[in-house]
Coordinates of C-alpha atoms in Angstrom, one line a residue:
M1 CA 23.7 6.1 20.7
A2 CA 24.5 4.2 18.1
E3 CA 22.5 3.6 14.6
E4 CA 20.2 0.6 15.1
E5 CA 18.2 -1.2 11.9
I6 CA 15.3 -3.6 12.0
E7 CA 12.8 -5.0 8.7
A8 CA 11.0 -7.1 7.4
E9 CA 10.1 -9.1 4.4
V10 CA 6.5 -9.0 3.2
E11 CA 5.5 -11.3 0.1
I12 CA 3.0 -10.2 -2.3
K13 CA 1.9 -11.1 -5.4
T14 CA 1.9 -7.7 -7.0
T15 CA 4.3 -7.2 -9.6
A16 CA 7.4 -5.2 -8.3
S17 CA 7.1 -2.7 -11.0
K18 CA 3.6 -2.1 -11.0
F19 CA 3.8 -2.1 -6.8
H20 CA 6.5 0.1 -6.9
M21 CA 5.2 2.5 -9.7
F22 CA 1.3 2.4 -7.6
A23 CA 4.0 3.6 -4.2
R24 CA 5.7 6.7 -6.0
R25 CA 2.4 7.8 -6.4
P26 CA 1.7 8.6 -2.5
Q27 CA -1.1 10.8 -3.2
H28 CA -3.2 7.5 -4.3
V29 CA -2.6 5.5 -1.5
S30 CA -4.9 6.3 0.9
K31 CA -7.4 4.4 -1.9
A32 CA -6.0 0.9 -0.6
T33 CA -5.1 1.5 2.6
R34 CA -7.2 2.5 5.9
Y35 CA -3.7 3.1 7.2
I36 CA -2.8 6.5 4.6
Q37 CA -5.7 9.0 5.1
G38 CA -4.0 10.9 3.0
C39 CA -0.2 12.5 1.6
D40 CA 0.3 16.2 0.7
L41 CA 3.4 17.6 -1.9
L42 CA 4.8 20.2 0.7
E43 CA 7.8 21.4 -1.9
G44 CA 9.5 19.9 -5.1
E45 CA 7.3 17.3 -7.7
W46 CA 5.3 13.9 -5.9
D47 CA 8.2 11.0 -7.1
K48 CA 11.6 13.5 -7.2
V49 CA 14.0 13.2 -4.9
G50 CA 14.7 16.0 -2.1
S51 CA 10.5 16.6 -2.4
I52 CA 8.9 17.0 0.7
L53 CA 5.9 15.2 1.9
L54 CA 3.3 15.6 4.8
W55 CA 1.5 11.7 5.8
K56 CA -1.4 11.5 7.3
L57 CA -1.5 8.3 9.1
I58 CA -3.7 6.1 11.2
V59 CA -0.7 4.1 13.7
D60 CA -2.3 2.2 16.7
G61 CA -6.1 3.9 15.8
E62 CA -4.6 7.0 15.9
P63 CA -4.2 10.3 13.6
R64 CA -0.6 10.6 13.1
V65 CA 1.7 12.6 10.9
S66 CA 5.1 12.4 8.9
K67 CA 6.6 14.8 7.4
D68 CA 9.7 13.5 5.1
R69 CA 12.0 13.8 1.9
I70 CA 12.4 11.6 -0.2
E71 CA 15.8 11.0 -0.1
V72 CA 16.3 8.2 -3.2
M73 CA 14.2 7.1 -6.2
D74 CA 15.9 4.2 -7.7
M75 CA 13.6 3.5 -10.9
E76 CA 15.9 0.2 -11.5
K77 CA 16.1 -1.1 -8.5
N78 CA 12.0 -0.3 -7.4
M79 CA 13.8 1.6 -4.3
I80 CA 12.5 4.6 -2.6
Q81 CA 14.0 6.4 0.5
W82 CA 12.3 8.7 3.2
R83 CA 14.0 10.5 6.0
V84 CA 11.3 11.9 8.5
L85 CA 11.7 15.6 9.2
E86 CA 9.6 16.2 11.6
G87 CA 6.6 14.0 13.7
P88 CA 5.6 12.2 16.6
L89 CA 8.6 10.0 15.5
K90 CA 11.6 12.7 16.0
K91 CA 10.8 13.4 19.3
E92 CA 12.8 9.8 19.8
Y93 CA 14.5 9.6 17.6
K94 CA 17.4 11.7 16.2
S95 CA 17.4 10.7 13.1
F96 CA 15.1 7.7 11.3
L97 CA 15.3 6.7 8.0
K98 CA 12.9 4.5 5.8
T99 CA 13.6 2.5 2.6
M100 CA 11.1 0.8 0.6
K101 CA 12.6 -2.1 -2.2
V102 CA 10.4 -4.3 -3.9
S103 CA 12.2 -7.6 -5.6
P104 CA 10.5 -9.7 -8.2
K105 CA 10.4 -13.3 -6.2
H106 CA 12.5 -15.9 -7.2
G107 CA 11.2 -18.9 -8.9
G108 CA 7.4 -17.7 -8.3
I109 CA 4.8 -15.0 -9.2
G110 CA 4.6 -11.9 -7.4
S111 CA 7.5 -10.0 -5.3
V112 CA 8.7 -9.5 -2.3
V113 CA 8.9 -6.3 -0.5
K114 CA 11.6 -5.4 1.6
W115 CA 11.3 -2.5 4.0
N116 CA 14.0 -1.4 6.5
M117 CA 13.9 1.2 9.1
K118 CA 17.8 3.5 10.6
Y119 CA 17.1 5.3 13.6
E120 CA 19.4 6.5 16.6
R121 CA 17.3 6.9 19.6
I122 CA 17.5 10.0 21.2
H123 CA 17.8 7.6 24.8
E124 CA 18.0 3.7 25.8
K125 CA 14.8 3.8 27.2
V126 CA 12.7 4.5 23.6
P127 CA 11.7 0.7 22.8
H128 CA 12.9 0.0 19.3
P129 CA 9.8 0.8 16.4
E130 CA 8.8 -3.2 15.7
R131 CA 5.4 -1.8 16.0
L132 CA 5.7 0.7 13.8
L133 CA 7.4 -2.0 10.8
Q134 CA 4.0 -4.0 11.6
F135 CA 2.3 -0.7 10.5
F136 CA 4.0 -1.2 7.5
V137 CA 3.7 -5.0 6.8
E138 CA -0.1 -4.7 7.5
M139 CA -0.1 -1.5 5.1
I140 CA 1.7 -3.0 2.3
K141 CA -0.7 -6.1 2.5
E142 CA -3.8 -3.6 1.9
V143 CA -2.4 -1.9 -0.6
D144 CA -1.4 -5.3 -2.3
Q145 CA -5.2 -6.8 -1.9
Y146 CA -6.0 -3.5 -3.6
L147 CA -3.6 -3.3 -6.5
L148 CA -4.6 -7.2 -7.2
C149 CA -8.4 -6.2 -7.6
E150 CA -7.7 -3.0 -10.1
E151 CA -6.2 -6.0 -12.4

């Protein structure tokens, strides 16, 4: 099957640089959202390309893990990209790449978080990951609320 992609944009009140700086420190993200229970550094350094992280998530009320490698960390574009190496997604998808980019909102306060997922399903019966995309949208909203309370 060919590679496919879906994406969502979420408007937030936090500045792009503040949101990106927080997202670069996944060991702290569990404080901001109920969807992430923790993140362990398995190899490398926290915000460096090539580092491997083990995310402990709650997706649809169920505990899950995802072992990801940081593929891109672009400070100027406020962008992070992770490749899924192991976990439940690898049972349904040959490849799975998640990209988060935070941009200042044009003509207003706050910013826009663009979440993109590129994936290749193992067969056509595997659903597109819309529920997972919604998981990330909800998580972004919770992190935004947490960061606003910190100001």
